[in-house]
Coordinates of C-alpha atoms in Angstrom, one line a residue:
X1 CA 17.4 41.8 -47.6
X2 CA 20.4 43.8 -47.3
X3 CA 22.7 43.5 -44.4
X4 CA 26.0 44.0 -43.1
X5 CA 28.3 42.6 -40.4
X6 CA 28.2 46.0 -39.0
X7 CA 24.3 45.5 -38.3
X8 CA 25.2 42.8 -36.0
X9 CA 24.2 43.7 -32.3
X10 CA 27.0 42.9 -30.0
X11 CA 25.2 43.4 -26.8
X12 CA 21.8 45.1 -27.3
X13 CA 19.2 44.7 -24.5
X14 CA 16.4 45.9 -27.2
X15 CA 13.3 43.8 -27.8
X16 CA 13.0 42.4 -31.4
X17 CA 9.4 40.9 -32.0
X18 CA 8.9 40.7 -28.4
X19 CA 12.2 38.6 -27.4
X20 CA 14.9 40.5 -26.3
X21 CA 18.6 39.8 -26.7
X22 CA 18.6 38.0 -23.4
X23 CA 16.2 35.9 -24.2
X24 CA 17.8 35.0 -27.7
X25 CA 20.9 33.8 -25.6
X26 CA 18.4 31.6 -23.5
X27 CA 16.8 30.2 -26.7
X28 CA 20.5 29.5 -28.2
X29 CA 21.7 27.8 -25.0
X30 CA 18.5 25.2 -25.4
X31 CA 18.9 24.4 -29.1
X32 CA 22.8 23.9 -28.5
X33 CA 21.8 21.6 -25.4
X34 CA 19.6 19.7 -28.2
X35 CA 22.4 19.6 -30.4
X36 CA 25.0 18.2 -28.1
X37 CA 22.6 15.5 -27.1
X38 CA 21.8 14.4 -30.8
X39 CA 25.5 14.7 -32.4
X40 CA 27.5 13.6 -29.3
X41 CA 30.2 15.4 -27.6
X42 CA 32.8 15.0 -29.8
X43 CA 31.3 16.5 -32.9
X44 CA 29.4 19.0 -30.9
X45 CA 32.8 20.3 -29.6
X46 CA 34.3 20.3 -32.9
X47 CA 31.9 22.1 -34.8
X48 CA 28.5 23.3 -32.7
X49 CA 30.4 24.9 -29.9
X50 CA 32.1 27.3 -31.9
X51 CA 29.2 29.1 -33.2
X52 CA 27.9 32.3 -31.8
X53 CA 24.6 34.1 -32.2
X54 CA 24.0 37.8 -32.6
X55 CA 20.9 39.7 -33.3
X56 CA 20.8 42.2 -36.5
X57 CA 18.9 45.3 -36.4
X58 CA 16.3 44.0 -38.6
X59 CA 15.7 41.4 -35.9
X60 CA 16.9 38.6 -38.0
X61 CA 19.1 35.9 -36.2
X62 CA 22.8 35.6 -37.3
X63 CA 24.8 32.7 -36.7
X64 CA 28.4 33.1 -36.7
X65 CA 31.1 30.4 -37.6
X66 CA 34.6 30.9 -37.3
X67 CA 35.2 29.9 -40.7
X68 CA 33.4 29.2 -44.1
X69 CA 34.3 25.2 -43.5
X70 CA 32.7 25.5 -40.3
X71 CA 29.8 27.4 -41.7
X72 CA 29.3 24.7 -44.7
X73 CA 29.4 21.8 -42.7
X74 CA 26.7 23.3 -40.2
X75 CA 24.7 24.1 -43.6
X76 CA 25.1 20.6 -44.7
X77 CA 24.5 18.4 -41.7
X78 CA 22.4 20.5 -39.1
X79 CA 20.7 23.3 -41.1
X80 CA 17.4 22.0 -41.3
X81 CA 17.7 20.8 -37.4
X82 CA 18.6 24.1 -36.1
X83 CA 15.8 25.6 -37.9
X84 CA 13.1 23.2 -36.6
X85 CA 14.6 23.6 -33.0
X86 CA 14.6 27.4 -32.9
X87 CA 10.9 27.6 -34.4
X88 CA 9.8 25.2 -31.5
X89 CA 11.5 27.8 -28.9
X90 CA 11.0 31.1 -30.5
X91 CA 7.5 31.7 -32.2
X92 CA 8.3 35.0 -33.9
X93 CA 9.6 32.7 -36.6
X94 CA 12.8 35.5 -37.4
X95 CA 15.0 35.0 -40.1
X96 CA 18.0 32.9 -39.5
X97 CA 21.2 33.8 -41.4
X98 CA 24.7 32.2 -41.4
X99 CA 28.0 34.1 -41.8
X100 CA 31.6 33.0 -41.5
X101 CA 33.9 35.2 -39.3
X102 CA 34.8 38.4 -41.3
X103 CA 32.0 37.5 -44.0
X104 CA 30.3 40.6 -45.0
X105 CA 27.2 39.0 -47.0
X106 CA 25.1 36.4 -45.0
X107 CA 23.3 33.4 -46.7
X108 CA 20.2 31.9 -45.4
X109 CA 20.6 28.9 -43.2
X110 CA 19.3 26.0 -45.4
X111 CA 18.5 22.1 -45.0
X112 CA 21.2 21.0 -47.2
X113 CA 23.9 22.4 -49.9
X114 CA 25.4 20.6 -52.9
X115 CA 28.3 18.9 -51.9
X116 CA 31.0 21.6 -53.4
X117 CA 33.4 18.7 -54.3
X118 CA 31.0 17.0 -56.6
X119 CA 29.9 20.4 -58.4
X120 CA 31.1 20.0 -62.2
X121 CA 32.1 23.8 -61.9
X122 CA 34.1 23.4 -58.8
X123 CA 37.6 23.4 -60.6
X124 CA 36.6 26.3 -62.8
X125 CA 35.7 28.4 -59.8
X126 CA 39.1 27.5 -58.1
X127 CA 41.0 28.6 -61.0
X128 CA 39.3 31.9 -61.5
X129 CA 41.9 34.7 -60.3
X130 CA 39.4 37.0 -59.8
X131 CA 37.2 35.4 -57.1
X132 CA 38.2 36.4 -53.5
X133 CA 40.3 34.2 -51.6
X134 CA 37.9 32.9 -49.2
X135 CA 35.2 31.8 -51.8
X136 CA 37.8 30.7 -54.5
X137 CA 40.1 28.6 -52.2
X138 CA 37.8 27.1 -50.2
X139 CA 35.6 25.8 -53.1
X140 CA 37.3 22.3 -53.2
X141 CA 38.1 21.7 -49.5
X142 CA 35.9 19.1 -47.9
X143 CA 35.0 20.0 -44.4
X144 CA 34.8 16.6 -43.4
X145 CA 38.2 15.9 -43.6
X146 CA 40.1 17.7 -40.5
X147 CA 42.9 16.3 -38.4
X148 CA 40.0 15.5 -35.6
X149 CA 38.7 13.1 -37.8
X150 CA 42.1 11.4 -39.1
X151 CA 43.0 8.7 -36.9
X152 CA 46.5 8.2 -36.1
X153 CA 48.3 4.8 -35.8
X154 CA 51.8 3.0 -37.0
X155 CA 50.9 2.9 -40.5
X156 CA 50.3 6.9 -40.8
X157 CA 51.8 8.5 -37.9
X158 CA 54.7 10.0 -39.8
X159 CA 52.6 11.4 -42.4
X160 CA 50.3 12.8 -39.7
X161 CA 53.0 14.4 -37.7
X162 CA 54.6 16.2 -41.0
X163 CA 50.9 17.3 -41.7
X164 CA 50.6 19.2 -38.3
X165 CA 54.4 20.2 -38.6
X166 CA 53.5 22.2 -41.7
X167 CA 50.4 24.0 -40.3
X168 CA 52.3 25.1 -37.4
X169 CA 55.5 26.4 -39.1
X170 CA 56.2 29.9 -40.1
X171 CA 58.3 28.6 -42.9
X172 CA 57.8 25.2 -44.6
X173 CA 60.2 22.8 -42.7
X174 CA 60.0 20.5 -45.7
X175 CA 59.2 21.3 -49.3
X176 CA 57.5 19.7 -51.4
X177 CA 55.9 17.1 -48.9
X178 CA 54.9 14.2 -50.7
X179 CA 52.5 11.5 -49.3
X180 CA 52.0 8.0 -51.0
X181 CA 50.1 5.1 -50.3
X182 CA 47.2 2.6 -51.7
X183 CA 44.1 4.0 -52.3
X184 CA 41.5 4.7 -49.8
X185 CA 44.5 5.0 -46.8
X186 CA 43.9 8.6 -46.2
X187 CA 46.2 10.8 -48.4
X188 CA 43.4 12.8 -49.4
X189 CA 42.1 13.2 -45.9
X190 CA 45.6 14.5 -45.0
X191 CA 45.5 17.0 -47.8
X192 CA 42.0 18.6 -47.0
X193 CA 43.0 18.7 -43.1
X194 CA 46.0 20.7 -44.1
X195 CA 44.3 23.0 -46.3
X196 CA 41.4 23.3 -43.8
X197 CA 43.7 24.0 -40.8
X198 CA 46.4 26.5 -42.4
X199 CA 43.5 28.9 -42.9
X200 CA 42.0 28.7 -39.4
X201 CA 45.3 29.2 -37.6
X202 CA 46.3 32.4 -35.9
X203 CA 48.4 33.2 -38.9
X204 CA 45.9 32.2 -41.6
X205 CA 47.2 31.5 -45.1
X206 CA 45.5 30.8 -48.4
X207 CA 45.4 27.3 -49.6
X208 CA 44.2 25.9 -52.7
X209 CA 43.5 22.0 -53.2
X210 CA 43.2 20.7 -56.6
X211 CA 43.3 17.2 -58.3
X212 CA 45.9 16.5 -60.8
X213 CA 43.0 16.3 -63.2
X214 CA 41.7 19.4 -62.3
X215 CA 45.1 21.2 -62.7
X216 CA 45.7 19.5 -66.2
X217 CA 42.1 20.4 -67.1
X218 CA 42.9 24.3 -65.9
X219 CA 46.2 24.5 -67.9
X220 CA 44.5 22.8 -71.0
X221 CA 41.4 25.2 -70.9
X222 CA 43.9 28.4 -70.4
X223 CA 46.2 27.1 -73.3
X224 CA 43.2 27.1 -75.5
X225 CA 42.2 30.5 -74.1
X226 CA 45.6 32.0 -74.9
X227 CA 45.3 33.2 -71.2
X228 CA 48.1 31.1 -69.1
X229 CA 48.9 34.3 -67.3
X230 CA 45.6 34.1 -65.5
X231 CA 46.2 30.3 -64.7
X232 CA 49.5 30.8 -63.6
X233 CA 48.4 33.7 -61.0
X234 CA 46.0 31.8 -59.6
X235 CA 48.1 28.5 -58.5
X236 CA 51.1 30.4 -57.8
X237 CA 49.3 33.2 -56.0
X238 CA 48.7 30.9 -52.8
X239 CA 50.7 30.1 -49.4
X240 CA 49.7 26.5 -49.7
X241 CA 49.2 24.5 -53.0
X242 CA 47.9 21.1 -52.4
X243 CA 47.8 18.6 -55.6
X244 CA 46.1 15.0 -55.3
X245 CA 46.7 12.3 -57.5
X246 CA 49.8 13.5 -58.9
X247 CA 50.7 10.2 -61.1
X248 CA 47.7 11.7 -63.5
X249 CA 50.2 14.1 -64.5
X250 CA 53.0 11.9 -65.6
X251 CA 53.6 11.3 -69.1
X252 CA 52.0 14.4 -70.4
X253 CA 55.0 16.6 -71.5
X254 CA 53.7 20.2 -71.5
X255 CA 51.4 19.9 -68.0
X256 CA 54.7 18.3 -66.6
X257 CA 56.8 21.4 -67.4
X258 CA 53.9 23.6 -66.1
X259 CA 53.8 21.4 -62.9
X260 CA 57.5 21.7 -62.5
X261 CA 57.7 25.6 -62.9
X262 CA 54.6 25.7 -60.6
X263 CA 56.0 23.9 -57.8
X264 CA 59.8 25.4 -58.3
X265 CA 58.3 28.9 -58.3
X266 CA 56.5 28.1 -54.8
X267 CA 59.4 26.5 -53.3
X268 CA 61.5 29.5 -54.4
X269 CA 58.9 31.9 -52.5
X270 CA 58.9 29.8 -49.3
X271 CA 55.1 28.6 -50.0
X272 CA 54.3 25.1 -49.0
X273 CA 53.8 22.3 -51.9
X274 CA 51.6 19.3 -50.6
X275 CA 51.6 16.4 -53.0
X276 CA 49.9 13.0 -53.2
X277 CA 50.0 9.8 -55.3
X278 CA 49.6 6.2 -54.9
X279 CA 53.3 5.8 -55.5
X280 CA 56.1 7.5 -54.4
X281 CA 58.0 10.0 -56.6
X282 CA 60.9 8.0 -57.4
X283 CA 58.3 5.3 -59.3
X284 CA 56.2 7.7 -61.2
X285 CA 56.6 7.4 -64.7
X286 CA 57.9 11.0 -65.3
X287 CA 59.2 12.0 -68.4
X288 CA 61.2 15.2 -67.2
X289 CA 63.9 14.3 -64.7
X290 CA 63.8 17.7 -63.6
X291 CA 60.5 17.1 -62.2
X292 CA 61.2 14.0 -60.5
X293 CA 64.6 15.2 -59.3
X294 CA 62.4 18.2 -57.4
X295 CA 59.9 15.7 -56.0
X296 CA 62.3 13.3 -54.7
X297 CA 64.0 15.8 -53.2
X298 CA 61.5 16.9 -50.8
X299 CA 60.1 14.7 -47.6
X300 CA 58.3 11.4 -48.9
X301 CA 56.1 10.0 -46.1
X302 CA 54.4 6.7 -46.8
X303 CA 50.8 5.8 -45.6
X304 CA 50.2 2.3 -45.2
X305 CA 47.4 -0.2 -44.8
X306 CA 45.8 0.4 -41.2
X307 CA 46.3 -2.1 -38.4
X308 CA 43.6 -3.8 -36.4
X309 CA 43.7 -1.0 -33.7
X310 CA 43.8 1.6 -36.2
X311 CA 40.8 0.3 -38.2
X312 CA 38.7 -0.3 -35.0
X313 CA 39.5 3.6 -34.3
X314 CA 38.5 4.7 -38.0
X315 CA 35.5 2.5 -37.9
X316 CA 34.1 4.3 -34.3
X317 CA 34.7 7.7 -35.9
X318 CA 32.8 6.8 -39.0
X319 CA 29.9 5.6 -36.9
X320 CA 30.0 8.6 -35.0
X321 CA 29.8 10.7 -38.1
X322 CA 26.8 8.4 -39.4
X323 CA 24.9 9.0 -36.0
X324 CA 24.5 12.7 -36.8
X325 CA 22.4 11.8 -40.0
X326 CA 20.8 8.6 -38.4
X327 CA 20.4 9.2 -34.4
X328 CA 18.8 5.3 -34.0
X329 CA 22.0 3.8 -35.7
X330 CA 23.8 2.0 -32.8
X331 CA 26.6 -0.5 -33.4
X332 CA 27.2 -3.1 -30.6
X333 CA 30.9 -3.5 -29.6
X334 CA 30.9 -7.2 -30.9
X335 CA 29.9 -6.1 -34.7
X336 CA 32.4 -3.3 -34.4
X337 CA 35.2 -5.6 -33.3
X338 CA 33.8 -8.0 -36.5
X339 CA 33.7 -5.0 -38.9
X340 CA 37.5 -3.9 -37.8
X341 CA 38.9 -7.5 -37.9
X342 CA 37.3 -8.5 -41.3
X343 CA 37.7 -5.5 -43.5
X344 CA 41.5 -5.4 -44.0
X345 CA 41.8 -3.7 -47.0
X346 CA 41.1 0.1 -46.6
X347 CA 39.2 2.3 -44.5
X348 CA 37.6 3.5 -47.6
X349 CA 35.8 -0.1 -48.3
X350 CA 34.9 0.1 -44.5
X351 CA 32.9 3.1 -45.2
X352 CA 31.5 1.3 -48.1
X353 CA 30.4 -1.5 -46.0
X354 CA 29.0 0.9 -43.3
X355 CA 27.1 2.4 -45.8
X356 CA 25.6 -0.7 -47.1
X357 CA 24.8 -1.7 -43.5
X358 CA 23.0 1.7 -42.8
X359 CA 20.8 1.1 -45.7
X360 CA 20.0 -2.3 -44.2
X361 CA 19.2 -1.3 -40.7
X362 CA 19.0 2.4 -39.9
X363 CA 16.8 3.5 -43.1
X364 CA 14.2 0.8 -42.4
X365 CA 14.2 0.8 -38.6
X366 CA 16.0 -2.6 -38.3
X367 CA 18.6 -3.2 -35.7
X368 CA 22.2 -3.9 -36.6
X369 CA 23.0 -7.7 -36.2
X370 CA 25.9 -9.9 -37.0
X371 CA 23.8 -11.3 -39.5
X372 CA 23.1 -8.2 -41.2
X373 CA 26.7 -7.5 -41.4
X374 CA 27.7 -11.0 -42.7
X375 CA 25.1 -10.7 -45.3
X376 CA 26.3 -7.3 -46.2
X377 CA 30.2 -8.5 -46.8
X378 CA 29.1 -11.7 -48.3
X379 CA 27.4 -9.6 -51.1
X380 CA 29.9 -7.2 -51.6
X381 CA 32.3 -9.9 -51.8
X382 CA 35.3 -7.8 -51.2
X383 CA 37.9 -8.5 -53.6
X384 CA 40.9 -7.9 -51.2
X385 CA 39.9 -10.1 -48.4
X386 CA 41.6 -13.4 -47.9
X387 CA 39.7 -16.4 -48.7
X388 CA 39.4 -18.5 -45.6
X389 CA 38.4 -22.0 -45.8
X390 CA 36.7 -23.8 -43.1
X391 CA 39.5 -26.5 -42.9
X392 CA 42.0 -23.7 -41.9
X393 CA 39.5 -22.2 -39.1
X394 CA 39.1 -25.7 -37.8
X395 CA 43.0 -26.2 -37.3
X396 CA 43.7 -22.8 -35.9
X397 CA 40.8 -23.1 -33.5
X398 CA 41.7 -26.6 -32.2
X399 CA 45.4 -25.5 -32.1
X400 CA 44.3 -23.0 -29.8
X401 CA 42.1 -24.9 -27.6
X402 CA 44.7 -28.0 -27.3
X403 CA 42.4 -30.4 -29.3
X404 CA 42.4 -31.7 -32.8
X405 CA 40.2 -30.9 -35.6
X406 CA 38.8 -34.4 -35.5
X407 CA 37.5 -33.8 -32.0
X408 CA 36.0 -30.7 -33.2
X409 CA 34.0 -32.2 -35.8
X410 CA 33.3 -35.4 -33.6
X411 CA 30.0 -36.2 -31.6
X412 CA 31.9 -35.5 -28.3
X413 CA 30.0 -33.2 -26.0
X414 CA 32.3 -32.5 -23.2
X415 CA 32.8 -28.7 -22.6
X416 CA 36.4 -28.9 -23.8
X417 CA 35.1 -29.8 -27.3
X418 CA 31.9 -28.0 -27.2
X419 CA 33.6 -24.6 -26.6
X420 CA 35.9 -24.5 -29.3
X421 CA 33.4 -26.3 -31.7
X422 CA 30.8 -23.4 -31.1
X423 CA 33.6 -20.9 -31.6
X424 CA 34.8 -22.5 -34.9
X425 CA 31.2 -22.6 -36.3
X426 CA 30.9 -18.9 -35.5
X427 CA 34.0 -18.0 -37.1
X428 CA 33.4 -20.2 -40.4
X429 CA 30.0 -18.1 -40.4
X430 CA 31.7 -14.8 -40.1
X431 CA 34.9 -15.2 -41.8
X432 CA 33.8 -17.3 -44.9
X433 CA 31.0 -17.0 -47.3
X434 CA 29.8 -20.9 -46.6
X435 CA 26.3 -21.3 -46.3
X436 CA 24.7 -22.5 -43.0
X437 CA 24.0 -26.2 -44.4
X438 CA 27.8 -26.2 -46.1
X439 CA 29.3 -25.3 -42.5
X440 CA 27.2 -28.0 -41.1
X441 CA 28.5 -30.6 -43.2
X442 CA 32.1 -29.9 -42.8
X443 CA 31.5 -30.2 -39.1
X444 CA 30.9 -33.8 -39.0
X445 CA 27.7 -33.6 -41.0
X446 CA 25.5 -31.8 -38.6
X447 CA 22.2 -29.8 -39.4
X448 CA 22.3 -26.0 -40.1
X449 CA 20.3 -25.7 -37.1
X450 CA 23.3 -26.6 -35.1
X451 CA 25.3 -24.1 -36.7
X452 CA 22.6 -21.3 -36.0
X453 CA 22.8 -22.7 -32.2
X454 CA 26.5 -22.2 -32.1
X455 CA 26.6 -18.8 -33.6
X456 CA 23.9 -17.6 -31.7
X457 CA 25.4 -18.6 -28.5
X458 CA 28.8 -17.3 -29.2
X459 CA 27.0 -14.1 -30.1
X460 CA 25.2 -13.8 -26.7
X461 CA 28.7 -14.3 -24.9
X462 CA 30.2 -11.7 -26.6
X463 CA 27.5 -9.2 -26.2
X464 CA 27.6 -10.2 -22.4
X465 CA 31.1 -9.3 -22.1
X466 CA 32.2 -13.0 -21.9
X467 CA 36.3 -13.7 -22.6
X468 CA 35.3 -15.4 -25.6
X469 CA 35.6 -11.8 -27.3
X470 CA 39.2 -11.7 -26.7
X471 CA 39.9 -15.3 -27.9
X472 CA 38.0 -14.6 -31.0
X473 CA 39.7 -11.5 -31.5
X474 CA 42.9 -13.2 -31.2
X475 CA 41.9 -16.2 -33.4
X476 CA 40.6 -13.7 -36.1
X477 CA 44.2 -12.1 -36.0
X478 CA 45.9 -15.3 -36.5
X479 CA 43.9 -16.2 -39.4
X480 CA 44.0 -13.1 -41.2
X481 CA 47.7 -13.0 -40.8

């Protein structure tokens, strides 16, 4: 169907298939109300509230997103649901099209799109100079990673502040900016967030995100085709160039040379360069000292491993995102606290555990329990987590409550001993991979049913809001250092 943005009806009162523009607005309000209830206020205000509807002269419904990122996100996550809701409220079965602001050619709203970051042709599309800026530069930017979904704490606050400063600045305040840190701490997230934000500000700029491997591949392909000019025009013709995993380029002389000249050219033209790697510039094995000097002369921002509070914020955000796909996925505060305390390596591994839990619960209609989460952690066997022993737990708990490990393992049943014993058994069950019978034996030769009773008792107390939750949190912090 041929369609032009000029065909969008801004304020029509005409009737289309028996439903006038006022009726369309009413239906859209009801659809949005459903979406707000289903996806929650945070995601709704970030992604759905900004959508607008118009009628084409042909009677088709046009949903207009403020950016191509927002458009793609809606297609990926809520396309099928919007179509279903609209079909329930509007019996005319009109065609639904989705446009980003300023886009001339509409696309049908579909249930799901292939992830652009997973397509093998993504790098080739991004490196085609003939592509329009909007479609080419957005090809590899992941709309999930925005500043709104980036949680800030002591481990990353400097990097986050630098990233936001770049977005709002008329000229680069620092150039180049270099984010570094272990895998999974949020470097890629920040790069995508910058790339998304600079294109939807009041002064939009062209941004191109590439991994270093894609930069290398594009350059090698251009050399083989004897067409390096097109490659140079593409990577140097943007306002903001973002390159991830820069260490991949180190040790490759020709690519290092091209990389050096690309960065130098952009910096000289006051265009922003943003880089990321697992090591700071001074520690990269660069053969070209000029490149090393250029990288170290900018702003280097470390991203460290998140502390407990930041891990909890990240976990809450990921759970909120998961409920968009699985509305019945409900995780109690106690389980969230436990996961945040247990997974100390990186947010990426936290997401992996959460995906495992989703498969064990939401996909088969089961509730999220402490037992399910503990089983998922044991089976994943996170290599980076600290291996605690039952003896360590007994000692720390005993010291905390002013008793001895021998008291905890004794047959005494006074409240001053029973409470720390139950807590120690709970921590042994949740913080170690020991079996129930094994834990029971280490607590004075008790039966596994005693351990089950202790864990159940403590879990009920946590769910009921008992102060024991604070004690367990403090003990977990101490045990995991």
